[in-house]
Amino acid sequence: MRRLIVVSNRVGPLKDGGKAGGLAVGLGDALRSRGGIWFGWSGEKSAKGTFGEMKVEDHGKVRLATIDLTPEDVEEFYAGYANRTLWPLLHYRLDLAEFDQRFENAYRRVNERMAARLMPQLKPDDMVWVHDYHYILLGERLRESGFSGPMAYFLHVPFPSPEIMTALPNSNSIIRALTAYNVIGFQTDTDRRNFARYVVEELGGSEGENDELFAYGRSFRASTFPIGIDTESFADFAVSDEAKEHEAQLKVLLRDRQQIIGVDRLDYSKGIPERFRGFERLLEDYPENRGRVSLMQVAPLSRSDLEAYSELRSELEELAGHINGAYSALDWVPIRIMTRGFTRRALAGIYRASRVGLVTPLRDGMNLVAKEYVAAQDPDDPGVLVLSRFAGAVKELPEALIVNPYDTAALARALQQALNMPLEERKRRWQAMFERLKTQTAQTWCHDILSALEERADKGPARSTVPTASGRPPNALTPKRPKEPVVAKVPGTPPAQPQRPAERRGALSSLRSLFL
Ligand code: ADQ
């Protein structure tokens, strides 16, 4: 079995001390069974101001390897290109995306350096799996350095239509880099279709059968692999002592009232202000809920140094203040916001104590909270999931009450319906969703992607095999309609690693929430 090399922004945790999300559990299982390396940023800034040395921690057959970024990289690559350029753009928020050449340079520089650090750790028959928007270019850099083993890429966030993607300066050279991977995974068919359209319409590539795409003389598979959670474990968490303790505490506080729960990183993509407005409208349009229903919003701070995030926090505090001011009673407060983190078990208890799970992103790759809420419910008295049509999870959870979070009145109607739904209907909807979540888990997601990659690996390197009239593979090196020059090198980026012969590479050391 090939070793697995995972690259993501942050690594681990490998062990489930109640902290690992489904994703870490799924990847941890795959890494433990194959052996390998999980490589990423340590989350630290290097003290010396230079790109850090690799720090390693061995856990049996699995090595966690991390690197400190320079303060400049953290600002320009992580906070800059990743979170001020790509994150808003990929979430359809052109109004928030910042295009700054310094950020792009840093993105290229960090991808190149990370690849250069990883390269000596690789054996020729390893398989590499790169995660998310931080490291789109990394696979191409590894190829340039001579790695020819199988490589997969998974995008955890949406891939917008080419009409939006092309607003990114040098978008062709960024997206073209994805063609270096053998398998490219997306959360939904919409994301996959948007990417395929980009390849055909902007890169001059073509589509084959069975999710096959061709461009630049390469063939690769772009498929939908919706990410799941560790459903059964999460359901077990919900009946753990810790969960029961949290559930009981909340029940004492709530007495005979009902609770709506929202759990999200404090992020503008999650539609939290829209949620608050929907809840306010519920109190306005259905006054019987005043004093009877409250909204608890758990929203750990993320990326709080960025202006868009601090503005969101102020907006939420103001909105909640306004709603609480207007509707609070002596013994009841409509909205509570908590920015602290909880263990997975505690979170499961909180979900279970809540009659409604309210998940209203304006755009979300998948949204694991929606799945966790379902998994945590009491089968004899399940709550109701109210879910945005813009979450990737909607495809697998159609029995939720599906809402458009921009439509405040409709959101209020859905909440009213959820709060008054008869037990039999709640059970029927919940059962259908829970059964599906049991078969599509974090583990099956990992397995499906790695199997797809193994299959491609058996086919050999990512070269196009489709014959054309000229006998050349389609778009071999010269795409049909390049819409912008491919940027080969950005001034100031360090030179690529020299090509390393495969034998020498093999002889080199063989020992050698994640994503945000
Ligand atoms: P996120 O944008 O972070 O993930 P989501 O999928 O909802 O969104 O995952 C958040 C995770 O954080 C959940 O597991 C949740 O339980 C946990 N969490 C949130 N608040 C918490 C708290 N206070 N304490 C403890 N845990 C908390 C990105 C994409 C998503 C995609 C995932 C996985 O944006 O669309 O679903 O990756 O691919």
Short mmCIF file of N, CA, C and O in Angstrom, two decimals, residues 248-365:
data_model
loop_
_atom_site.label_atom_id
_atom_site.label_comp_id
_atom_site.label_asym_id
_atom_site.label_seq_id
_atom_site.Cartn_x
_atom_site.Cartn_y
_atom_site.Cartn_z
N ALA A 248 -28.46 18.81 30.31
CA ALA A 248 -29.23 19.02 31.53
C ALA A 248 -29.15 20.48 31.98
O ALA A 248 -30.16 21.09 32.35
N GLN A 249 -27.94 21.05 31.91
CA GLN A 249 -27.76 22.46 32.31
C GLN A 249 -28.66 23.37 31.48
O GLN A 249 -29.31 24.27 32.00
N LEU A 250 -28.67 23.11 30.18
CA LEU A 250 -29.49 23.94 29.29
C LEU A 250 -30.97 23.76 29.59
O LEU A 250 -31.74 24.72 29.57
N LYS A 251 -31.37 22.53 29.88
CA LYS A 251 -32.80 22.28 30.13
C LYS A 251 -33.26 23.01 31.39
O LYS A 251 -34.38 23.52 31.44
N VAL A 252 -32.36 23.07 32.38
CA VAL A 252 -32.71 23.80 33.61
C VAL A 252 -32.93 25.27 33.26
O VAL A 252 -33.91 25.90 33.67
N LEU A 253 -32.02 25.80 32.45
CA LEU A 253 -32.11 27.20 32.07
C LEU A 253 -33.35 27.49 31.23
O LEU A 253 -34.03 28.49 31.38
N LEU A 254 -33.65 26.55 30.33
CA LEU A 254 -34.75 26.76 29.38
C LEU A 254 -36.12 26.52 30.00
O LEU A 254 -37.12 27.05 29.55
N ARG A 255 -36.15 25.69 31.00
CA ARG A 255 -37.41 25.21 31.58
C ARG A 255 -38.30 24.65 30.46
O ARG A 255 -37.86 23.80 29.72
N ASP A 256 -39.52 25.18 30.28
CA ASP A 256 -40.36 24.60 29.22
C ASP A 256 -40.24 25.37 27.91
O ASP A 256 -41.04 25.21 27.00
N ARG A 257 -39.19 26.19 27.80
CA ARG A 257 -39.03 26.96 26.56
C ARG A 257 -38.25 26.13 25.54
O ARG A 257 -37.60 25.15 25.88
N GLN A 258 -38.29 26.61 24.29
CA GLN A 258 -37.53 25.92 23.25
C GLN A 258 -36.33 26.75 22.82
O GLN A 258 -36.36 27.98 22.89
N GLN A 259 -35.31 26.03 22.36
CA GLN A 259 -34.08 26.72 21.94
C GLN A 259 -33.78 26.44 20.47
O GLN A 259 -33.88 25.31 20.00
N ILE A 260 -33.38 27.50 19.79
CA ILE A 260 -32.86 27.37 18.42
C ILE A 260 -31.35 27.51 18.56
O ILE A 260 -30.88 28.42 19.25
N ILE A 261 -30.60 26.65 17.89
CA ILE A 261 -29.14 26.73 18.01
C ILE A 261 -28.48 27.07 16.68
O ILE A 261 -28.86 26.54 15.63
N GLY A 262 -27.49 27.97 16.75
CA GLY A 262 -26.63 28.24 15.60
C GLY A 262 -25.19 28.03 16.04
O GLY A 262 -24.82 28.49 17.12
N VAL A 263 -24.40 27.32 15.26
CA VAL A 263 -22.99 27.09 15.60
C VAL A 263 -22.15 27.34 14.35
O VAL A 263 -22.31 26.65 13.34
N ASP A 264 -21.33 28.34 14.39
CA ASP A 264 -20.50 28.64 13.22
C ASP A 264 -19.26 29.41 13.66
O ASP A 264 -19.33 30.17 14.62
N ARG A 265 -18.18 29.24 12.91
CA ARG A 265 -17.09 30.20 13.07
C ARG A 265 -17.68 31.56 12.72
O ARG A 265 -18.54 31.66 11.85
N LEU A 266 -17.20 32.60 13.40
CA LEU A 266 -17.74 33.93 13.11
C LEU A 266 -17.21 34.36 11.74
O LEU A 266 -16.10 34.88 11.63
N ASP A 267 -18.00 34.08 10.72
CA ASP A 267 -17.54 34.32 9.34
C ASP A 267 -18.71 34.86 8.53
O ASP A 267 -19.85 34.39 8.66
N TYR A 268 -18.40 35.83 7.65
CA TYR A 268 -19.48 36.45 6.87
C TYR A 268 -20.15 35.49 5.90
O TYR A 268 -21.22 35.75 5.38
N SER A 269 -19.50 34.36 5.61
CA SER A 269 -20.13 33.41 4.69
C SER A 269 -21.26 32.63 5.37
O SER A 269 -22.06 31.97 4.71
N LYS A 270 -21.32 32.70 6.70
CA LYS A 270 -22.26 31.83 7.43
C LYS A 270 -23.66 32.42 7.60
O LYS A 270 -24.53 31.77 8.17
N GLY A 271 -23.86 33.65 7.16
CA GLY A 271 -25.21 34.23 7.18
C GLY A 271 -25.76 34.42 8.59
O GLY A 271 -26.95 34.22 8.83
N ILE A 272 -24.91 34.85 9.53
CA ILE A 272 -25.39 34.98 10.92
C ILE A 272 -26.30 36.22 11.08
O ILE A 272 -27.35 36.11 11.71
N PRO A 273 -25.96 37.36 10.48
CA PRO A 273 -26.91 38.49 10.60
C PRO A 273 -28.27 38.14 9.99
O PRO A 273 -29.31 38.48 10.56
N GLU A 274 -28.27 37.43 8.86
CA GLU A 274 -29.53 37.05 8.21
C GLU A 274 -30.34 36.16 9.16
O GLU A 274 -31.57 36.22 9.23
N ARG A 275 -29.63 35.29 9.89
CA ARG A 275 -30.27 34.40 10.86
C ARG A 275 -30.93 35.22 11.98
O ARG A 275 -32.06 34.95 12.37
N PHE A 276 -30.19 36.21 12.48
CA PHE A 276 -30.73 37.03 13.57
C PHE A 276 -31.98 37.76 13.07
O PHE A 276 -32.97 37.89 13.79
N ARG A 277 -31.91 38.25 11.83
CA ARG A 277 -33.07 38.97 11.30
C ARG A 277 -34.27 38.04 11.14
O ARG A 277 -35.41 38.42 11.41
N GLY A 278 -34.00 36.80 10.72
CA GLY A 278 -35.08 35.82 10.59
C GLY A 278 -35.71 35.54 11.94
O GLY A 278 -36.94 35.43 12.07
N PHE A 279 -34.87 35.46 12.98
CA PHE A 279 -35.38 35.19 14.32
C PHE A 279 -36.20 36.39 14.83
O PHE A 279 -37.27 36.23 15.43
N GLU A 280 -35.68 37.58 14.55
CA GLU A 280 -36.41 38.79 14.96
C GLU A 280 -37.80 38.80 14.30
O GLU A 280 -38.81 39.08 14.93
N ARG A 281 -37.82 38.42 13.01
CA ARG A 281 -39.08 38.40 12.27
C ARG A 281 -40.04 37.36 12.86
O ARG A 281 -41.24 37.55 12.88
N LEU A 282 -39.48 36.25 13.35
CA LEU A 282 -40.30 35.23 14.00
C LEU A 282 -41.02 35.85 15.20
O LEU A 282 -42.23 35.64 15.40
N LEU A 283 -40.26 36.64 15.98
CA LEU A 283 -40.87 37.25 17.16
C LEU A 283 -41.90 38.31 16.77
O LEU A 283 -42.90 38.51 17.47
N GLU A 284 -41.63 38.96 15.64
CA GLU A 284 -42.56 39.99 15.17
C GLU A 284 -43.85 39.37 14.62
O GLU A 284 -44.95 39.74 14.98
N ASP A 285 -43.66 38.39 13.69
CA ASP A 285 -44.82 37.84 12.96
C ASP A 285 -45.59 36.80 13.77
O ASP A 285 -46.76 36.56 13.49
N TYR A 286 -44.92 36.16 14.70
CA TYR A 286 -45.58 35.09 15.48
C TYR A 286 -45.34 35.40 16.97
O TYR A 286 -44.49 34.77 17.62
N PRO A 287 -46.06 36.38 17.51
CA PRO A 287 -45.75 36.88 18.86
C PRO A 287 -45.88 35.84 19.95
O PRO A 287 -45.34 36.03 21.05
N GLU A 288 -46.56 34.73 19.66
CA GLU A 288 -46.68 33.68 20.69
C GLU A 288 -45.30 33.12 21.09
O GLU A 288 -45.16 32.46 22.11
N ASN A 289 -44.28 33.37 20.25
CA ASN A 289 -42.94 32.86 20.56
C ASN A 289 -42.16 33.76 21.52
O ASN A 289 -41.11 33.36 22.03
N ARG A 290 -42.67 34.98 21.75
CA ARG A 290 -41.98 35.88 22.67
C ARG A 290 -42.01 35.28 24.08
O ARG A 290 -43.05 34.83 24.54
N GLY A 291 -40.86 35.24 24.69
CA GLY A 291 -40.78 34.66 26.04
C GLY A 291 -40.76 33.14 26.01
O GLY A 291 -40.65 32.49 27.06
N ARG A 292 -40.88 32.53 24.82
CA ARG A 292 -41.01 31.07 24.76
C ARG A 292 -39.89 30.39 23.96
O ARG A 292 -39.64 29.20 24.10
N VAL A 293 -39.26 31.17 23.08
CA VAL A 293 -38.22 30.58 22.22
C VAL A 293 -37.00 31.48 22.26
O VAL A 293 -37.13 32.70 22.14
N SER A 294 -35.82 30.90 22.40
CA SER A 294 -34.61 31.74 22.34
C SER A 294 -33.63 31.17 21.32
O SER A 294 -33.71 30.00 20.94
N LEU A 295 -32.74 32.04 20.88
CA LEU A 295 -31.70 31.65 19.92
C LEU A 295 -30.36 31.69 20.63
O LEU A 295 -29.98 32.72 21.19
N MET A 296 -29.66 30.57 20.62
CA MET A 296 -28.30 30.56 21.16
C MET A 296 -27.34 30.46 19.99
O MET A 296 -27.42 29.51 19.21
N GLN A 297 -26.47 31.43 19.86
CA GLN A 297 -25.50 31.43 18.77
C GLN A 297 -24.11 31.19 19.34
O GLN A 297 -23.60 32.00 20.12
N VAL A 298 -23.51 30.05 18.98
CA VAL A 298 -22.13 29.76 19.36
C VAL A 298 -21.27 30.13 18.17
O VAL A 298 -21.44 29.58 17.08
N ALA A 299 -20.39 31.10 18.36
CA ALA A 299 -19.63 31.62 17.21
C ALA A 299 -18.19 31.92 17.60
O ALA A 299 -17.83 33.07 17.89
N PRO A 300 -17.34 30.88 17.64
CA PRO A 300 -15.94 31.14 17.98
C PRO A 300 -15.31 32.12 16.98
O PRO A 300 -15.60 32.07 15.79
N LEU A 301 -14.49 33.02 17.53
CA LEU A 301 -13.89 34.05 16.67
C LEU A 301 -12.91 33.39 15.72
O LEU A 301 -12.20 32.45 16.08
N SER A 302 -12.90 33.87 14.49
CA SER A 302 -11.87 33.40 13.57
C SER A 302 -11.39 34.58 12.76
O SER A 302 -12.15 35.52 12.50
N ARG A 303 -10.13 34.56 12.41
CA ARG A 303 -9.52 35.61 11.57
C ARG A 303 -9.88 37.00 12.06
O ARG A 303 -10.17 37.91 11.27
N SER A 304 -9.88 37.16 13.39
CA SER A 304 -10.44 38.41 13.92
C SER A 304 -9.56 39.64 13.64
O SER A 304 -9.99 40.76 13.87
N ASP A 305 -8.33 39.41 13.13
CA ASP A 305 -7.49 40.56 12.76
C ASP A 305 -7.98 41.23 11.48
O ASP A 305 -7.61 42.35 11.18
N LEU A 306 -8.78 40.50 10.70
CA LEU A 306 -9.22 41.07 9.43
C LEU A 306 -10.44 41.95 9.63
O LEU A 306 -11.35 41.62 10.40
N GLU A 307 -10.44 43.07 8.90
CA GLU A 307 -11.48 44.08 9.10
C GLU A 307 -12.89 43.52 8.88
O GLU A 307 -13.80 43.77 9.66
N ALA A 308 -13.04 42.70 7.80
CA ALA A 308 -14.38 42.19 7.48
C ALA A 308 -14.92 41.38 8.67
O ALA A 308 -16.13 41.34 8.91
N TYR A 309 -14.02 40.74 9.41
CA TYR A 309 -14.45 39.90 10.52
C TYR A 309 -14.77 40.74 11.76
O TYR A 309 -15.73 40.47 12.48
N SER A 310 -13.95 41.77 12.01
CA SER A 310 -14.26 42.59 13.19
C SER A 310 -15.54 43.40 12.93
O SER A 310 -16.33 43.62 13.84
N GLU A 311 -15.75 43.79 11.67
CA GLU A 311 -16.99 44.50 11.35
C GLU A 311 -18.21 43.61 11.55
O GLU A 311 -19.24 44.03 12.04
N LEU A 312 -18.05 42.34 11.17
CA LEU A 312 -19.16 41.39 11.34
C LEU A 312 -19.49 41.23 12.82
O LEU A 312 -20.66 41.20 13.22
N ARG A 313 -18.44 41.16 13.63
CA ARG A 313 -18.66 41.00 15.07
C ARG A 313 -19.46 42.18 15.62
O ARG A 313 -20.43 42.02 16.35
N SER A 314 -19.05 43.38 15.22
CA SER A 314 -19.77 44.57 15.69
C SER A 314 -21.22 44.54 15.21
O SER A 314 -22.14 44.86 15.96
N GLU A 315 -21.40 44.16 13.95
CA GLU A 315 -22.76 44.13 13.39
C GLU A 315 -23.65 43.17 14.19
O GLU A 315 -24.79 43.47 14.53
N LEU A 316 -23.08 42.01 14.54
CA LEU A 316 -23.86 41.01 15.27
C LEU A 316 -24.19 41.48 16.67
O LEU A 316 -25.31 41.28 17.16
N GLU A 317 -23.19 42.11 17.31
CA GLU A 317 -23.44 42.58 18.67
C GLU A 317 -24.53 43.65 18.67
O GLU A 317 -25.41 43.67 19.52
N GLU A 318 -24.47 44.50 17.64
CA GLU A 318 -25.48 45.56 17.53
C GLU A 318 -26.87 44.97 17.27
O GLU A 318 -27.85 45.35 17.91
N LEU A 319 -26.92 44.02 16.33
CA LEU A 319 -28.21 43.40 16.00
C LEU A 319 -28.81 42.69 17.22
O LEU A 319 -29.99 42.86 17.53
N ALA A 320 -27.96 41.89 17.89
CA ALA A 320 -28.45 41.15 19.05
C ALA A 320 -28.88 42.13 20.14
O ALA A 320 -29.92 41.95 20.79
N GLY A 321 -28.09 43.21 20.31
CA GLY A 321 -28.42 44.22 21.32
C GLY A 321 -29.79 44.84 21.01
O GLY A 321 -30.63 45.01 21.90
N HIS A 322 -30.00 45.12 19.73
CA HIS A 322 -31.25 45.75 19.32
C HIS A 322 -32.44 44.79 19.57
O HIS A 322 -33.47 45.19 20.14
N ILE A 323 -32.26 43.53 19.19
CA ILE A 323 -33.36 42.55 19.35
C ILE A 323 -33.61 42.28 20.84
O ILE A 323 -34.76 42.27 21.30
N ASN A 324 -32.52 42.12 21.59
CA ASN A 324 -32.69 41.87 23.02
C ASN A 324 -33.33 43.06 23.71
O ASN A 324 -34.18 42.91 24.60
N GLY A 325 -32.90 44.26 23.29
CA GLY A 325 -33.47 45.47 23.89
C GLY A 325 -34.97 45.55 23.65
O GLY A 325 -35.75 45.90 24.53
N ALA A 326 -35.37 45.18 22.44
CA ALA A 326 -36.78 45.32 22.07
C ALA A 326 -37.67 44.24 22.71
O ALA A 326 -38.83 44.49 23.01
N TYR A 327 -37.14 43.03 22.88
CA TYR A 327 -38.02 41.92 23.25
C TYR A 327 -37.75 41.26 24.62
O TYR A 327 -38.57 40.48 25.08
N SER A 328 -36.59 41.55 25.26
CA SER A 328 -36.28 40.83 26.51
C SER A 328 -37.37 41.00 27.56
O SER A 328 -38.03 42.04 27.62
N ALA A 329 -37.54 39.98 28.39
CA ALA A 329 -38.43 40.08 29.55
C ALA A 329 -37.56 39.89 30.79
O ALA A 329 -36.37 39.61 30.67
N LEU A 330 -38.15 40.04 31.95
CA LEU A 330 -37.35 39.91 33.17
C LEU A 330 -36.67 38.56 33.24
O LEU A 330 -35.54 38.42 33.70
N ASP A 331 -37.37 37.52 32.76
CA ASP A 331 -36.81 36.17 32.90
C ASP A 331 -36.48 35.53 31.55
O ASP A 331 -36.43 34.31 31.43
N TRP A 332 -36.31 36.33 30.53
CA TRP A 332 -36.03 35.74 29.21
C TRP A 332 -35.27 36.71 28.32
O TRP A 332 -35.62 37.88 28.22
N VAL A 333 -34.19 36.21 27.71
CA VAL A 333 -33.41 37.01 26.75
C VAL A 333 -33.48 36.30 25.40
O VAL A 333 -33.20 35.10 25.32
N PRO A 334 -33.88 37.00 24.34
CA PRO A 334 -34.07 36.31 23.05
C PRO A 334 -32.80 35.69 22.46
O PRO A 334 -32.81 34.55 22.03
N ILE A 335 -31.69 36.46 22.43
CA ILE A 335 -30.48 35.94 21.76
C ILE A 335 -29.30 35.92 22.72
O ILE A 335 -29.03 36.91 23.42
N ARG A 336 -28.60 34.80 22.74
CA ARG A 336 -27.35 34.72 23.49
C ARG A 336 -26.24 34.42 22.50
O ARG A 336 -26.38 33.51 21.69
N ILE A 337 -25.13 35.15 22.57
CA ILE A 337 -23.98 34.85 21.70
C ILE A 337 -22.83 34.38 22.58
O ILE A 337 -22.52 35.01 23.59
N MET A 338 -22.21 33.28 22.20
CA MET A 338 -21.03 32.80 22.93
C MET A 338 -19.90 32.61 21.93
O MET A 338 -20.11 31.97 20.90
N THR A 339 -18.75 33.15 22.23
CA THR A 339 -17.63 33.03 21.27
C THR A 339 -16.63 31.95 21.70
O THR A 339 -15.59 31.80 21.08
N ARG A 340 -16.93 31.22 22.75
CA ARG A 340 -15.98 30.20 23.22
C ARG A 340 -16.12 28.91 22.43
O ARG A 340 -17.12 28.66 21.75
N GLY A 341 -15.07 28.09 22.53
CA GLY A 341 -15.12 26.78 21.89
C GLY A 341 -15.68 25.75 22.85
O GLY A 341 -15.68 25.97 24.07
N PHE A 342 -16.18 24.64 22.34
CA PHE A 342 -16.66 23.54 23.18
C PHE A 342 -16.00 22.26 22.70
O PHE A 342 -15.61 22.16 21.54
N THR A 343 -15.92 21.27 23.57
CA THR A 343 -15.46 19.95 23.10
C THR A 343 -16.56 19.37 22.21
O THR A 343 -17.71 19.83 22.25
N ARG A 344 -16.23 18.36 21.43
CA ARG A 344 -17.21 17.77 20.53
C ARG A 344 -18.36 17.15 21.33
O ARG A 344 -19.51 17.20 20.91
N ARG A 345 -18.05 16.58 22.48
CA ARG A 345 -19.11 15.95 23.29
C ARG A 345 -20.06 17.01 23.85
O ARG A 345 -21.28 16.84 23.82
N ALA A 346 -19.47 18.11 24.35
CA ALA A 346 -20.31 19.19 24.88
C ALA A 346 -21.20 19.75 23.78
O ALA A 346 -22.41 19.96 23.98
N LEU A 347 -20.60 19.92 22.60
CA LEU A 347 -21.36 20.46 21.47
C LEU A 347 -22.52 19.53 21.11
O LEU A 347 -23.65 19.99 20.86
N ALA A 348 -22.26 18.23 21.15
CA ALA A 348 -23.31 17.26 20.83
C ALA A 348 -24.48 17.40 21.81
O ALA A 348 -25.65 17.35 21.42
N GLY A 349 -24.16 17.61 23.10
CA GLY A 349 -25.21 17.79 24.12
C GLY A 349 -26.01 19.07 23.86
O GLY A 349 -27.23 19.10 24.03
N ILE A 350 -25.31 20.12 23.43
CA ILE A 350 -25.98 21.40 23.15
C ILE A 350 -26.92 21.25 21.95
O ILE A 350 -28.06 21.73 21.96
N TYR A 351 -26.45 20.55 20.91
CA TYR A 351 -27.32 20.30 19.75
C TYR A 351 -28.58 19.54 20.18
O TYR A 351 -29.69 19.82 19.76
N ARG A 352 -28.35 18.54 21.02
CA ARG A 352 -29.47 17.66 21.40
C ARG A 352 -30.51 18.38 22.24
O ARG A 352 -31.70 18.03 22.23
N ALA A 353 -30.05 19.40 22.98
CA ALA A 353 -31.00 20.14 23.83
C ALA A 353 -31.79 21.18 23.02
O ALA A 353 -32.65 21.87 23.56
N SER A 354 -31.48 21.31 21.73
CA SER A 354 -32.07 22.39 20.92
C SER A 354 -33.12 21.83 19.96
O SER A 354 -32.83 20.96 19.15
N ARG A 355 -34.32 22.39 20.02
CA ARG A 355 -35.41 21.91 19.18
C ARG A 355 -35.17 22.19 17.69
O ARG A 355 -35.56 21.43 16.81
N VAL A 356 -34.44 23.29 17.41
CA VAL A 356 -34.19 23.64 16.01
C VAL A 356 -32.69 23.89 15.81
O VAL A 356 -32.07 24.59 16.61
N GLY A 357 -32.13 23.30 14.75
CA GLY A 357 -30.76 23.61 14.32
C GLY A 357 -30.88 24.57 13.14
O GLY A 357 -31.49 24.23 12.13
N LEU A 358 -30.33 25.78 13.31
CA LEU A 358 -30.52 26.80 12.28
C LEU A 358 -29.19 27.06 11.58
O LEU A 358 -28.25 27.59 12.18
N VAL A 359 -29.11 26.67 10.32
CA VAL A 359 -27.85 26.73 9.57
C VAL A 359 -28.12 27.53 8.30
O VAL A 359 -28.79 27.06 7.39
N THR A 360 -27.61 28.78 8.26
CA THR A 360 -28.05 29.68 7.19
C THR A 360 -26.91 30.30 6.37
O THR A 360 -26.93 31.51 6.10
N PRO A 361 -25.91 29.53 5.96
CA PRO A 361 -24.84 30.18 5.20
C PRO A 361 -25.35 30.79 3.89
O PRO A 361 -26.30 30.30 3.29
N LEU A 362 -24.66 31.86 3.50
CA LEU A 362 -24.97 32.49 2.22
C LEU A 362 -24.26 31.73 1.10
O LEU A 362 -24.61 31.82 -0.07
N ARG A 363 -23.25 30.98 1.50
CA ARG A 363 -22.52 30.10 0.57
C ARG A 363 -21.60 29.24 1.44
O ARG A 363 -20.90 29.76 2.30
N ASP A 364 -21.64 27.95 1.28
CA ASP A 364 -20.81 27.07 2.11
C ASP A 364 -20.46 25.83 1.31
O ASP A 364 -21.32 25.26 0.63
N GLY A 365 -19.18 25.43 1.38
CA GLY A 365 -18.76 24.24 0.64
C GLY A 365 -19.65 23.06 0.98
O GLY A 365 -20.31 22.47 0.13
#
